[in-house]
Every structure is written in structure tokens, then in C-alpha cells.
Short mmCIF file of C-alpha atoms and ligand atoms in Angstrom, two decimals:
data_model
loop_
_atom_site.label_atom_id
_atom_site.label_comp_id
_atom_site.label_asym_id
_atom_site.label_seq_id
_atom_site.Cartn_x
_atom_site.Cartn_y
_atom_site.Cartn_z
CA UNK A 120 -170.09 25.78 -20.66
CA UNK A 121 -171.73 25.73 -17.42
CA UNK A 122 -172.14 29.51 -15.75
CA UNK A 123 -172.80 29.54 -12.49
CA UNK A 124 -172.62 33.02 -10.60
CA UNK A 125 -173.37 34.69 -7.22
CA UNK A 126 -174.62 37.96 -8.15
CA UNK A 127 -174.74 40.09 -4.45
CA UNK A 128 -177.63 42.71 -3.91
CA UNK A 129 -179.34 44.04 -1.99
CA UNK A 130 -182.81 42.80 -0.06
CA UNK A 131 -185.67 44.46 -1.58
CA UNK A 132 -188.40 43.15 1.07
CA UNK A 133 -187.36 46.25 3.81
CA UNK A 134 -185.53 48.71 5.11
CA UNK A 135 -183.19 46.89 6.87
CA UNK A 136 -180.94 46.30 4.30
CA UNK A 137 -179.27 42.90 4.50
CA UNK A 138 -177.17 41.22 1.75
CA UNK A 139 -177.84 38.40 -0.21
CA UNK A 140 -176.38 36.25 -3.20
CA UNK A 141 -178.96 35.50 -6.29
CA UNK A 142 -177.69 32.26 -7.21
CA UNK A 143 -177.43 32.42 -10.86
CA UNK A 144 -177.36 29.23 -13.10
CA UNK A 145 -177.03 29.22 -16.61
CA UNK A 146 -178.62 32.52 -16.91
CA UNK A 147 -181.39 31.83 -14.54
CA UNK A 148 -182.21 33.07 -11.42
CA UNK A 149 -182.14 29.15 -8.97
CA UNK A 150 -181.71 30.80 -5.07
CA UNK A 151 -180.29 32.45 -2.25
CA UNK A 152 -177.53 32.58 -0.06
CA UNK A 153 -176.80 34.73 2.54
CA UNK A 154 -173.39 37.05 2.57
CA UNK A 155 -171.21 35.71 5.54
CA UNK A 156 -168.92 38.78 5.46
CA UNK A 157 -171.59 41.60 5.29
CA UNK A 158 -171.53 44.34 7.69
CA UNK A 159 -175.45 44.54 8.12
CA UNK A 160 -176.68 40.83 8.20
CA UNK A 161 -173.91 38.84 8.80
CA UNK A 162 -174.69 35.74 7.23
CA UNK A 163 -178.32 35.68 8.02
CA UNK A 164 -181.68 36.59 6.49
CA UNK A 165 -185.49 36.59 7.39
CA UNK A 166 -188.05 34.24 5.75
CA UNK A 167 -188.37 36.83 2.97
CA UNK A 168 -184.57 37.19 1.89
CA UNK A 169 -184.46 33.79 1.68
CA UNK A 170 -187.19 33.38 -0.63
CA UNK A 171 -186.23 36.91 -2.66
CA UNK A 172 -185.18 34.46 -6.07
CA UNK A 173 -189.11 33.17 -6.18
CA UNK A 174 -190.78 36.82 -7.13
CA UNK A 175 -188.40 37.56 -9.50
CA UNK A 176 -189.82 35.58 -12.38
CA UNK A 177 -192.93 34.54 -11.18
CA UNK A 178 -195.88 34.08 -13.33
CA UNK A 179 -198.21 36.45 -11.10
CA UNK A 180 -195.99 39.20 -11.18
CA UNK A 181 -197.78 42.65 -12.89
CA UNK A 182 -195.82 43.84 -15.83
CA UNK A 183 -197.99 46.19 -17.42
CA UNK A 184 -200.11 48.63 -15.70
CA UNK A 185 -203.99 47.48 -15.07
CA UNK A 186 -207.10 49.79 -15.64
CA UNK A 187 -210.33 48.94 -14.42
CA UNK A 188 -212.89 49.03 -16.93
CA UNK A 189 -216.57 47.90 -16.96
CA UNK A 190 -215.30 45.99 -13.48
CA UNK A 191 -212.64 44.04 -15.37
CA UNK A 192 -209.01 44.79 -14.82
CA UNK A 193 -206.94 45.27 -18.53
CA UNK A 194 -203.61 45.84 -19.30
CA UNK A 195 -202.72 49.73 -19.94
CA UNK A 196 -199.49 51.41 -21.24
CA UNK A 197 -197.77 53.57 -19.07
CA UNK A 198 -198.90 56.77 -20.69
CA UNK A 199 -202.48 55.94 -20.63
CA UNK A 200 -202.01 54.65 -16.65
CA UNK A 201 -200.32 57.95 -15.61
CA UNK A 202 -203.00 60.05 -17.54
CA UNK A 203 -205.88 58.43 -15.55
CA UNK A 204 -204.26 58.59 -12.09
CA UNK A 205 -203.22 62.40 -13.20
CA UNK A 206 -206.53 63.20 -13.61
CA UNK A 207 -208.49 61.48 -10.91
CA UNK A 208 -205.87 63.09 -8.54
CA UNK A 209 -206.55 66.41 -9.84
CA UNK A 210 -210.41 65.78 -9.23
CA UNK A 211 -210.27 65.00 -5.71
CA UNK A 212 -208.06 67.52 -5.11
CA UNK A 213 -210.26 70.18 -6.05
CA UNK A 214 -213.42 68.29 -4.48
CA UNK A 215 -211.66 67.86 -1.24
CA UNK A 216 -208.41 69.34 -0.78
CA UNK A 217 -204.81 67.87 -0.82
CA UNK A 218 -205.09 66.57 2.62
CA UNK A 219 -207.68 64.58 1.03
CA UNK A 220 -205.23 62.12 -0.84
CA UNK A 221 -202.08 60.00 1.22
CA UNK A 222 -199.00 58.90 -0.60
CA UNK A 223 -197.78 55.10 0.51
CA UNK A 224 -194.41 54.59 -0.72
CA UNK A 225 -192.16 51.14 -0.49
CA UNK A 226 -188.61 49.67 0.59
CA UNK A 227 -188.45 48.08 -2.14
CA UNK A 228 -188.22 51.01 -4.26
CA UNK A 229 -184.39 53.04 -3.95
CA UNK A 230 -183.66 56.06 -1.76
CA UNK A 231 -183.92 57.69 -4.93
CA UNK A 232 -187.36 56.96 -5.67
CA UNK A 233 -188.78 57.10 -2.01
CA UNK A 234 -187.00 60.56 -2.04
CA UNK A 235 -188.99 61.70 -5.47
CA UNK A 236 -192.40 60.60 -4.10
CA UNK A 237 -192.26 62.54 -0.96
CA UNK A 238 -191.46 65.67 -3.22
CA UNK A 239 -194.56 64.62 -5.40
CA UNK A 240 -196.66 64.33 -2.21
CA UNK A 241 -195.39 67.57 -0.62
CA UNK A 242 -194.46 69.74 -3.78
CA UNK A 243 -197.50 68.74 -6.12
CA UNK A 244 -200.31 67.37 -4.50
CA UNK A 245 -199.51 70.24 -1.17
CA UNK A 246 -199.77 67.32 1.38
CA UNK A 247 -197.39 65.79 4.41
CA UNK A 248 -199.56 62.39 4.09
CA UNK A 249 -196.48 60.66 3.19
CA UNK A 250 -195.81 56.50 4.68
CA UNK A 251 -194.24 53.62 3.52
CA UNK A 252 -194.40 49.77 4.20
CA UNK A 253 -191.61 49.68 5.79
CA UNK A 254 -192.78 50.87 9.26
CA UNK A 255 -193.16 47.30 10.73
CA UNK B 229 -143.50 26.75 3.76
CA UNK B 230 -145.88 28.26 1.26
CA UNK B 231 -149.38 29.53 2.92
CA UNK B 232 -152.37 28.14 1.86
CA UNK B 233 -153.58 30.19 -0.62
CA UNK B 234 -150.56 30.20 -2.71
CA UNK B 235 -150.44 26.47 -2.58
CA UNK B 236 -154.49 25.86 -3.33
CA UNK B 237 -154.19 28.84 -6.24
CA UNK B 238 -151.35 26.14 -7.93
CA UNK B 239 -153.53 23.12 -7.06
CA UNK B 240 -156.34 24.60 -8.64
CA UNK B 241 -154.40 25.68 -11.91
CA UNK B 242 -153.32 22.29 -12.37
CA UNK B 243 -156.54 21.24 -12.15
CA UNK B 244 -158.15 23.31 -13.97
CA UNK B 245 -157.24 22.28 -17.61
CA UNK B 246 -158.87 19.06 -16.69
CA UNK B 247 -162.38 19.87 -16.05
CA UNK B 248 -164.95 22.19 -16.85
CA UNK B 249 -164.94 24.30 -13.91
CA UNK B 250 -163.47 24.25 -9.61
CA UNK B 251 -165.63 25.61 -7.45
CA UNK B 252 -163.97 27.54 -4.79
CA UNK B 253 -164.57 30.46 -2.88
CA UNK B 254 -164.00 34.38 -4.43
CA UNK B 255 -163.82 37.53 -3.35
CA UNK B 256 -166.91 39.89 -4.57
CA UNK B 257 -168.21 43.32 -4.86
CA UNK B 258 -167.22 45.25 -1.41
CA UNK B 259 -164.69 42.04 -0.31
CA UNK B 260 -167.77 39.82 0.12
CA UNK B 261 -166.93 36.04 -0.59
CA UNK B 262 -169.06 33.63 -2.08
CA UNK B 263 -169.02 30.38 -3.82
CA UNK B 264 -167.70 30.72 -7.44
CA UNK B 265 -167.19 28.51 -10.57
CA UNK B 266 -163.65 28.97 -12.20
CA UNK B 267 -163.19 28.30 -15.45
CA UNK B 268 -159.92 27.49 -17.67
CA UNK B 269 -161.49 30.15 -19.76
CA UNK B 270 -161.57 32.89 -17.00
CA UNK B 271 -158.65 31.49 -14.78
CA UNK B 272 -157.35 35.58 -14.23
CA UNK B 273 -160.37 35.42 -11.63
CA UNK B 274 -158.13 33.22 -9.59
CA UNK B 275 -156.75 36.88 -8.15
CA UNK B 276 -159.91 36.94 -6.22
CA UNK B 277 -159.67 33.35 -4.79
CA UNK B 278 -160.67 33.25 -1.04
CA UNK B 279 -160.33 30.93 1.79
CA UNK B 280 -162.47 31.88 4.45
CA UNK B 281 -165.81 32.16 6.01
CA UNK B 282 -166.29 29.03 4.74
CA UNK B 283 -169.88 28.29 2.46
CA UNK B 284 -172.38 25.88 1.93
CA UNK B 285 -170.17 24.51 -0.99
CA UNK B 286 -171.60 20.82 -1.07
CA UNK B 287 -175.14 22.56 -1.49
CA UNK B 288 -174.03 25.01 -4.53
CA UNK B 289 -172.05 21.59 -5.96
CA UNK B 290 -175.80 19.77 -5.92
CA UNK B 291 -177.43 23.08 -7.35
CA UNK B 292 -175.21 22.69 -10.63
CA UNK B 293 -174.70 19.00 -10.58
CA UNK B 294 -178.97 18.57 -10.88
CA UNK B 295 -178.79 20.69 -13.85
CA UNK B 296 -175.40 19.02 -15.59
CA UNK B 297 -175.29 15.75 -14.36
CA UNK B 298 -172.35 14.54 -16.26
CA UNK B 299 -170.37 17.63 -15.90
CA UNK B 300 -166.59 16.81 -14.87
CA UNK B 301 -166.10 19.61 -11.95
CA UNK B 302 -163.69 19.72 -9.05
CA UNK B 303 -164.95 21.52 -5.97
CA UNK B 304 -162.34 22.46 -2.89
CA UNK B 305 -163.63 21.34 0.06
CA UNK B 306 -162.94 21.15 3.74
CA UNK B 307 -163.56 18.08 6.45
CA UNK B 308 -166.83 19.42 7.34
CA UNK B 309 -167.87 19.64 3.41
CA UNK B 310 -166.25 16.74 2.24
CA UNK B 311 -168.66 14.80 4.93
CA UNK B 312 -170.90 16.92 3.46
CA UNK B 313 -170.44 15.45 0.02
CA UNK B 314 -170.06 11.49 1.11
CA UNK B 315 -173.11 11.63 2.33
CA UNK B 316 -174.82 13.41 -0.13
CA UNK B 317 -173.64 11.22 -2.27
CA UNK B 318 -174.34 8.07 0.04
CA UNK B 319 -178.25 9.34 -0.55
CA UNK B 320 -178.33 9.85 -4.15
CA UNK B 321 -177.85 13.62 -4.32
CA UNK B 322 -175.00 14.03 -6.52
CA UNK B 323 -172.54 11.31 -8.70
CA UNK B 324 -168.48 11.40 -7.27
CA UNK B 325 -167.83 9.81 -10.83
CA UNK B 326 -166.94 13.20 -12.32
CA UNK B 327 -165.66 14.68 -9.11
CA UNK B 328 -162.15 15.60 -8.14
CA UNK B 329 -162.04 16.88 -4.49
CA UNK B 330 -159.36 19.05 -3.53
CA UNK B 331 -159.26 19.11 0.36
CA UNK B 332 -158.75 21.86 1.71
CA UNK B 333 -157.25 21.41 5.44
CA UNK B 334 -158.19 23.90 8.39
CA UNK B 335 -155.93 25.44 10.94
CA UNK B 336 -156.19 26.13 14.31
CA UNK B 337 -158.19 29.49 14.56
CA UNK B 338 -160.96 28.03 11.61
CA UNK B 339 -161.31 24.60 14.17
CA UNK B 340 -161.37 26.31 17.21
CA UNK B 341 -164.63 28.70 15.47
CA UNK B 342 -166.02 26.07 14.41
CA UNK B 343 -165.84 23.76 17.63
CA UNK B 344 -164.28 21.37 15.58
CA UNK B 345 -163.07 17.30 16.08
CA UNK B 346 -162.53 17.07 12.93
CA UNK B 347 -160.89 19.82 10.98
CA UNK B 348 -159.47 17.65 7.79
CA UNK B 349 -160.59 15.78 5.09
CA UNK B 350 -159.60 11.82 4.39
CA UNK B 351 -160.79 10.99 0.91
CA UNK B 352 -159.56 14.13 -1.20
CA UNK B 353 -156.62 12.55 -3.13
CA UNK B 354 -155.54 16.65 -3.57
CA UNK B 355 -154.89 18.39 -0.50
CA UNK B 356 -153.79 21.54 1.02
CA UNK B 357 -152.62 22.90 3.90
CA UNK B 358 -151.31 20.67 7.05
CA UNK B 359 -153.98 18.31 9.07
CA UNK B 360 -154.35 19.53 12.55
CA UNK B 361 -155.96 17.02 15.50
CA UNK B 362 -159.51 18.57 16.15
CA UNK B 363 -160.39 20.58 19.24
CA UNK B 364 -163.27 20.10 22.20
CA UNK B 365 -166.07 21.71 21.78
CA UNK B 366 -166.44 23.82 25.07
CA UNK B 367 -170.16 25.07 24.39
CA UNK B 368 -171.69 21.44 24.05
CA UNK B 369 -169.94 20.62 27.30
CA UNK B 370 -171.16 23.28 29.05
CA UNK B 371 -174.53 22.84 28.34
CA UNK B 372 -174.79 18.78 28.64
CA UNK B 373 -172.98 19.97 31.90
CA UNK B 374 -176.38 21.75 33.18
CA UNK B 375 -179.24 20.33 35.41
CA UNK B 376 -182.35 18.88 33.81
CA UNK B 377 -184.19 22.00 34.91
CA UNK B 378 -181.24 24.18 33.77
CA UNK B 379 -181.13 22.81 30.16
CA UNK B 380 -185.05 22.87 29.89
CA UNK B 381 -184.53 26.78 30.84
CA UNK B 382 -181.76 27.14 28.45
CA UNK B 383 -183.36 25.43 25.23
CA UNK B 384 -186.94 26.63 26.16
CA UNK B 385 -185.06 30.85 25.76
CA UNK B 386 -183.25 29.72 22.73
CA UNK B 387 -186.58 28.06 20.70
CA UNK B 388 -188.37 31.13 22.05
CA UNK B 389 -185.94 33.60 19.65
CA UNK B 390 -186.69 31.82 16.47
CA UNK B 391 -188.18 34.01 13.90
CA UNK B 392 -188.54 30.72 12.01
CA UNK B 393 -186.41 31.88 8.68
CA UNK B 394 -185.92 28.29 7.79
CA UNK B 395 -182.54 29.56 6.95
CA UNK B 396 -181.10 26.40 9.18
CA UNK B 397 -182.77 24.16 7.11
CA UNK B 398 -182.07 25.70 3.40
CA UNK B 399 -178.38 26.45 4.25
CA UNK B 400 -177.69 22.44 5.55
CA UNK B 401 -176.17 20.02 3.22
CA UNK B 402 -178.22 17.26 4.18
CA UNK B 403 -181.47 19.05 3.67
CA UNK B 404 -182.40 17.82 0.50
CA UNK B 405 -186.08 16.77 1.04
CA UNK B 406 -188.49 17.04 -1.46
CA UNK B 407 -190.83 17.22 1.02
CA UNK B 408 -190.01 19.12 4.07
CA UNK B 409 -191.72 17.81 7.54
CA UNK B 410 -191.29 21.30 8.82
CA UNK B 411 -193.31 22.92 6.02
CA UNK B 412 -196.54 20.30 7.38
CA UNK B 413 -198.74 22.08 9.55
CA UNK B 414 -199.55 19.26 11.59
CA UNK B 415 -196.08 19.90 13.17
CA UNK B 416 -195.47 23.41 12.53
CA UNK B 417 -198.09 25.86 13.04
CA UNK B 418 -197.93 29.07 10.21
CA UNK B 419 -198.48 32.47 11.06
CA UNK B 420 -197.16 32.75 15.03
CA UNK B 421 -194.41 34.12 16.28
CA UNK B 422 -192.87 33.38 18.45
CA UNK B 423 -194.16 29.98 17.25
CA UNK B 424 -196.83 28.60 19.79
CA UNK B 425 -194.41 25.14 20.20
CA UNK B 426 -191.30 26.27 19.61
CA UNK B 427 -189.16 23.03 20.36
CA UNK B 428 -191.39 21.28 17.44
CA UNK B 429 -189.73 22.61 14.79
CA UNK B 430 -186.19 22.02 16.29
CA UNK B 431 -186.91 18.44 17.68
CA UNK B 432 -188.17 17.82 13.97
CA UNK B 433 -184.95 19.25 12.46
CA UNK B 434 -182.22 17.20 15.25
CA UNK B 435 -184.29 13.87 14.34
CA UNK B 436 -183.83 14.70 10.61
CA UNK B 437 -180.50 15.33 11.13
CA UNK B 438 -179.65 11.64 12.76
CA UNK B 439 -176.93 10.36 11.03
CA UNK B 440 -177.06 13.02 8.57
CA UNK B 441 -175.20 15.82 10.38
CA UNK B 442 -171.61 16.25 9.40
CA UNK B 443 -170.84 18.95 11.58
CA UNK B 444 -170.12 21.86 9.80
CA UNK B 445 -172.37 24.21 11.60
CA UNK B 446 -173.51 26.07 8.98
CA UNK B 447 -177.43 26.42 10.41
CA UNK B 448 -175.80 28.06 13.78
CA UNK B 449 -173.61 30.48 11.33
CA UNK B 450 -176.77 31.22 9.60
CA UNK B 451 -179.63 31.14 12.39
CA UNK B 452 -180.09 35.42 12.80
CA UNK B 453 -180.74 34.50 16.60
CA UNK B 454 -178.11 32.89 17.42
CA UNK B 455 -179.51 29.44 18.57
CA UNK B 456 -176.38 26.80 19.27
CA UNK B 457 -178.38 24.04 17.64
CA UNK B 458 -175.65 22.13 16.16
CA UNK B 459 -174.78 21.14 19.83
CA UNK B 460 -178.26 19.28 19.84
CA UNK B 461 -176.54 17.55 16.04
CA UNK B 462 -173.51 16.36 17.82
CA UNK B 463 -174.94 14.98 20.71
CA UNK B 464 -177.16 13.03 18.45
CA UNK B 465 -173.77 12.12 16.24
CA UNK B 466 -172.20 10.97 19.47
CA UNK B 467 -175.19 8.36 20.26
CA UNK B 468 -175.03 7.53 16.83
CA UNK B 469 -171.74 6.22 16.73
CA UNK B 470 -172.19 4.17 19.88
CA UNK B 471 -175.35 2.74 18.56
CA UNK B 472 -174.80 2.49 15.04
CA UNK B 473 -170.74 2.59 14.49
CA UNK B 474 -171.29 5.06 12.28
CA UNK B 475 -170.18 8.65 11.27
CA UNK B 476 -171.34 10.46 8.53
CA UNK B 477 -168.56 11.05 5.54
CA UNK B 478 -166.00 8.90 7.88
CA UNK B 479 -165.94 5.63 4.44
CA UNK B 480 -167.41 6.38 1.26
CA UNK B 481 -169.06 2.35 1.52
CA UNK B 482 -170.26 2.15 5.48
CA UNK B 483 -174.03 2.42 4.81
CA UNK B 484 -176.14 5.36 6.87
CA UNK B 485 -178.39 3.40 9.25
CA UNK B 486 -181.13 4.88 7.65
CA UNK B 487 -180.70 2.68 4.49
CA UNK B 488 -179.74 -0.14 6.44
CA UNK B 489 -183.82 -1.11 6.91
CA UNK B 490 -184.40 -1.14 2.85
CA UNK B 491 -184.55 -4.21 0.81
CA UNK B 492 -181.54 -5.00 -1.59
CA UNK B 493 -180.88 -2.67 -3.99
CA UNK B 494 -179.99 1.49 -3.96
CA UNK B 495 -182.99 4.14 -3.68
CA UNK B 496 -183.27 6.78 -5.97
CA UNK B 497 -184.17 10.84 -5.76
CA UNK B 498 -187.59 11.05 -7.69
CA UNK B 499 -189.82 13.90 -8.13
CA UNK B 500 -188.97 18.12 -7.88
CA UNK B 501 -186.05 19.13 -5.25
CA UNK B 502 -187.85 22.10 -2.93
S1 SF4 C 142 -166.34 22.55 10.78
FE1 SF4 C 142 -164.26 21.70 11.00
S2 SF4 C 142 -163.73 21.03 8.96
FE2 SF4 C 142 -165.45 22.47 8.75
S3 SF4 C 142 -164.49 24.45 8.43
FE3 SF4 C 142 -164.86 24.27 10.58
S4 SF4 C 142 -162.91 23.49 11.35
FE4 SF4 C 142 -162.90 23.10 9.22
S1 SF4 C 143 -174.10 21.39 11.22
FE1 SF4 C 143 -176.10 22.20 10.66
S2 SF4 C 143 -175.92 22.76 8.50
FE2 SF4 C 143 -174.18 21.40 8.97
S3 SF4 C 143 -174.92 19.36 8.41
FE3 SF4 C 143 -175.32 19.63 10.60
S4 SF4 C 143 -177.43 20.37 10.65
FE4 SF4 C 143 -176.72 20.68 8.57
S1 SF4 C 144 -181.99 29.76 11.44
FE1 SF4 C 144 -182.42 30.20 13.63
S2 SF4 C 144 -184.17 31.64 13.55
FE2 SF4 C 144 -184.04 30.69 11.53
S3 SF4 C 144 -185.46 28.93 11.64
FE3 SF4 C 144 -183.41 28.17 12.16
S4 SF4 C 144 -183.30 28.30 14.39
FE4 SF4 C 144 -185.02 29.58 13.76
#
């Protein structure tokens, strides 16, 4: 049986927030195509949205945590990634103060999780150095 | 008289036991439409089946067709995409062997968007909906009704806008290149906006289109700045057809005058699509 699907979503590249199809084939993941009837982008995208299908999958993408050791980057868990950045946080901290460390935060992450990382910033390191990518 | 959506829903169901999916239109998540594959084995989803904005269908019918060539599919189209589909088919993109078109025909308010002269479809043996004569295109007369210096003015603000999305190009039916002139930097610089020759990547696109445009305006419903560059496509079309005798998707056997230079014989897609 052939599946072919338009899943809609959102565009993860900024804050704008325009619409888009993934054009789902056979369970994979083949293109875009704008949402006509959208409220926000009406049927058009930027470069980006339209290429939002080729990231998804792709080879280069990071799906483990890296540490650098000896110079070399290796893959990490999650436990041992948070411990180091934990610590190292900690230690400048202390050496120079909260105002010492800036948090950069993404649109590509959720409300939700932009929302948590200015607490973090604010509420456990003690600073307002809080930016995102999104600021074009 | 029925309406259209009643009538296409039965035309579809009678289809449908008969192939292994129709693509149509369907209403989504927050009542936004897009192109969808119905299946004998879903057909409830037919409650969601949609008319209008119209979509890139002929493009989502290659996307599946280059994965299941031999798949026996019926796709409801209108004028604009049935063109769509001759020609695709007149330049090896997809096989009509397996195909049953189901025309879908436009009314007033749909032509009258779309600028339309020709709002119905002529080789769907299945069709819905009334023909209706097409209807002038005010915008392309008003600007081939401009000075020399006027239209310079005109085109020379409207190239300046582009934020160079390429979303023209990936949303047209008869963009199927495997490799894309505007993607060369020798005629389209990377990395400048606006770009530093603006009218090279739109000259680039209106010669591609030659003979290829079937009007269904698509890049101009997609283009986020609003450029009216199907009006360059049709002016093209109408030189065309003096020239050449020939529209595109008007006879399924009428060769394109690009193919009309090639030795006997029919070319063939090789390589990866983009
Ligand atoms: S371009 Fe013409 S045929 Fe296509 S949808 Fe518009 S009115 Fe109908
Ligand atoms: S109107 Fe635009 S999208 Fe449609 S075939 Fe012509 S160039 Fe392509
Ligand atoms: S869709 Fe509009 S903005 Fe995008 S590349 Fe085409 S003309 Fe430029």
C-alpha cells in the first residue's frame, strides 16, 4: 500500500512561526510544501522552510552529546555531558561571578524550553545574560 | 443541481475501488488543506475532502509516481493541473498508463483569482462541476499597457523584493530539473540580498518556463513578496503560440517545441531528481 501523508508543523528555523507540510512517503520524510490557508505565512516560506525536510535525517546531525578529550571530540551520554557542564559552570562561577557566564537559547527549541532556560540563567546561575538566535 | 463537492465525493467513491489510492485535497489539523492520498481502505477520510486553495497536485502525483511507478492512482485535477500533468508527462516525468484523471472544473470566483483563460480541463474522461469560458487577465494588461521606462521601473521594484526562497521554482510543475540553472553561480550570485542582479534569476526562470508554463500560478501564490511573475509566463505562452502553434497540455500528441530539435526517438529522465 502506498502511504503518502502531509504531516503540518510548525517551522523550527525562527520565531516567526510559519506553517509547513513534511511530505511524508512511505514512512519517510521526501519535502515541503507550504500551508495555503495558514494565518501566519500564507502559502509562503523562506529558503529555510523550504529546505526544513533535509536536516531531519541527515547524516551530520549530532545525536549523542560530544566531550572533548585529549583534543578529540567523543560521544558522551547525557548524564556524563550534564555532569561536566555542571561542574565547569560551577567553577567559573565562583572564579568570576555569574555575570561571568551568558545563556544563548534557540527558536527552534518550544516556548516551553526557551521559558525553562531563562529560569536556569536567572534562578541558578543569578544572571540576566539571557539571548537567543532568533534576534535577526 | 448538486454542488461540487457532493458530486466529486461520489466520483471519487466510484473510483476508488478501482485503484490504489485518489489524490485529492483534505482538510487538516486547524482547517488547513493539503494534498492527500485516499484509500479504499480509509475512504471515512472522504468527510474531510476539500476543494479549494488549490495545490501543487501534479508535483505531489510525480513525488509518489518516482517511488511506485506502476501504481494505478487517480488524482483530481483542475485545467491548470491537468496541463500540468500533459506536459509532465510529454517530458518523461510521470506514465498516464495507470492514471485516471478526474477533472475537476472551476467556477467563476476560482478563474477570476486566478486570472484565468482557461478554467477547465479537456482530457479527464471524469469530470465535475460545469465548464465556464475563461476570464481576461486585467493585471497582465495593465502592465504590457505601461511605457518602456514604466515597465523597467515596475519589474526593476518587483526583482528588488526577492528574498530568493526558490519557493517559485520548487512549487512549479514543470520544474523538474535535475540540474537547476538557478542553483549555478555563474548566473546567480549566493549570499546577497537583495541579490546584486536581480532580473537574472527571473529572466532565467521565464526562459525555462517557454513552453512549459501551464498557467496555474502557483509561483505568484507562493512567492512571500508578492512578485506577479506569471504575467512574464503568459506573455511568453502568448508568443509561443504564434510562433510555435503550441500550448502546453492543449493535445496529449502535439510535441513541445523543445523536443521538436531532437533526433527520432523519445528522451528519457536519467540521473537523481533535485
Ligand atoms: S488557474 Fe485556471 S484552471 Fe487553475 S485553478 Fe485557477 S481558474 Fe482553475
Ligand atoms: S504558473 Fe508558475 S508554477 Fe505554474 S507552471 Fe507556470 S511557472 Fe510554474
Ligand atoms: S517565490 Fe518570490 S521571493 Fe521567492 S525566489 Fe521566487 S520570486 Fe523570489
Amino acid at each position: 500500500m502506498i502511504d503518502y501523508k502531509n504531516v503540518l508543523t510548525t517551522c523550527p528555523y525562527c520565531g516567526t512561526g510559519c506553517a509547513l507540510h513534511l511530505q511524508v512517503l512511505d514512512e519517510k520524510l521526501v519535502g515541503v510544501l507550504p500551508a495555503k490557508n495558514h494565518v501566519v505565512s500564507e502559502g509562503g516560506l523562506c529558503i529555510k522552510g523550504w529546505n526544513v525536510h533535509a536536516f531531519v535525517n541527515h547524516p551530520d546531525r549530532l545525536t549523542t552529546p560530544l566531550i572533548r578529550k585529549n583534543g578529540k571530540l567523543e560521544e558522551a551520554t547525557w548524564d556524563e555531558a550534564l555532569t561536566l557542564i555542571a561542574d565547569k559552570f560551577g567553577e567559573v562561577k565562583t572564579a568570576s561571578g555569574p555575570d561571568s557566564v551568558a545563556i544563548l537559547t534557540s527558536a527552534k527549541c518550544t516556548n516551553e524550553e526557551n521559558y525553562l532556560l531563562q529560569k536556569f540563567a536567572r534562578a541558578v546561575i543569578g544572571t540576566n545574560n539571557v539571548d537567543h538566535c532568533a534576534r535577526l | 443541481m448538486t454542488d461540487r463537492l457532493t458530486t466529486l465525493r461520489k466520483t471519487i467513491e466510484n473510483v476508488l475501488p478501482n485503484v490504489e489510492g485518489v489524490l485529492a485535497l483534505r482538510i487538516g489539523p486547524g482547517g488547513i488543506t493539503a494534498p492527500h492520498l485516499f484509500s479504499k481502505e480509509h475512504s471515512e477520510e472522504l468527510d474531510k475532502l476539500a476543494l479549494w486553495p488549490k495545490e501543487p497536485v501534479p508535483d505531489t502525483l510525480k513525488i509518489i509516481l518516482r517511488a511506485h511507478p506502476d501504481a494505478k492512482l487517480a488524482i483530481v485535477c483542475r485545467g491548470c493541473e491537468e496541463r500540468g500533468i500533459v506536459e509532465m508527462f510529454k517530458h518523461s516525468q510521470l506514465n498516464l498508463d495507470n492514471l485516471t484523471l478526474i477533472g475537476l472544473q472551476c467556477e467563476q470566483d476560482e478563474a477570476e483569482f486566478c486570472r484565468c483563460a482557461k478554467p477547465f480541463t479537456v482530457h479527464s474522461k471524469l469530470t465535475v462541476g460545469e465548464p465556464i469560458e475563461g476570464v481576461p487577465d486585467p493585471l497582465t494588461a495593465k502592465i504590457e499597457a505601461m511605457s518602456q521606462p514604466e515597465k523597467q521601473a515596475f519589474w526593476k521594484q518587483e526583482f528588488e523584493h526577492c528574498i530568493k526562497c526558490y519557493g517559485c521554482r520548487n512549487i512549479c510543475p514543470q520544474c523538474f530539473c535535475n540540474i537547476c540553472a538557478l542553483e549555478d553561480e555563474t548566473w546567480v550570485e549566493t549570499g546577497r540580498l537583495p541579490m546584486p542582479n536581480p532580473s537574472m534569476y527571473h529572466m532565467v526562470r521565464a526562459m525555462h518556463m517557454t513552453a512549459k508554463c501551464v498557467a496555474c500560478r502557483e509561483c505568484e501564490e507562493t512567492c512571500p513578496a508578492d512578485i506577479p511573475m506569471a504575467v512574464h509566463f503568459r506573455l511568453i505562452a502568448r508568443d509561443v503560440r504564434e510562433m510555435f502553434n503550441y500550448e502546453p497540455g492543449a493535445s496529449m500528441d502535439q510535441k513541445p517545441p523543445q523536443l521538436l530539435v531532437l533526433e527520432e526517438g523519445e528522451y528519457e529522465r536519467s540521473g537523481l531528481p533535485h
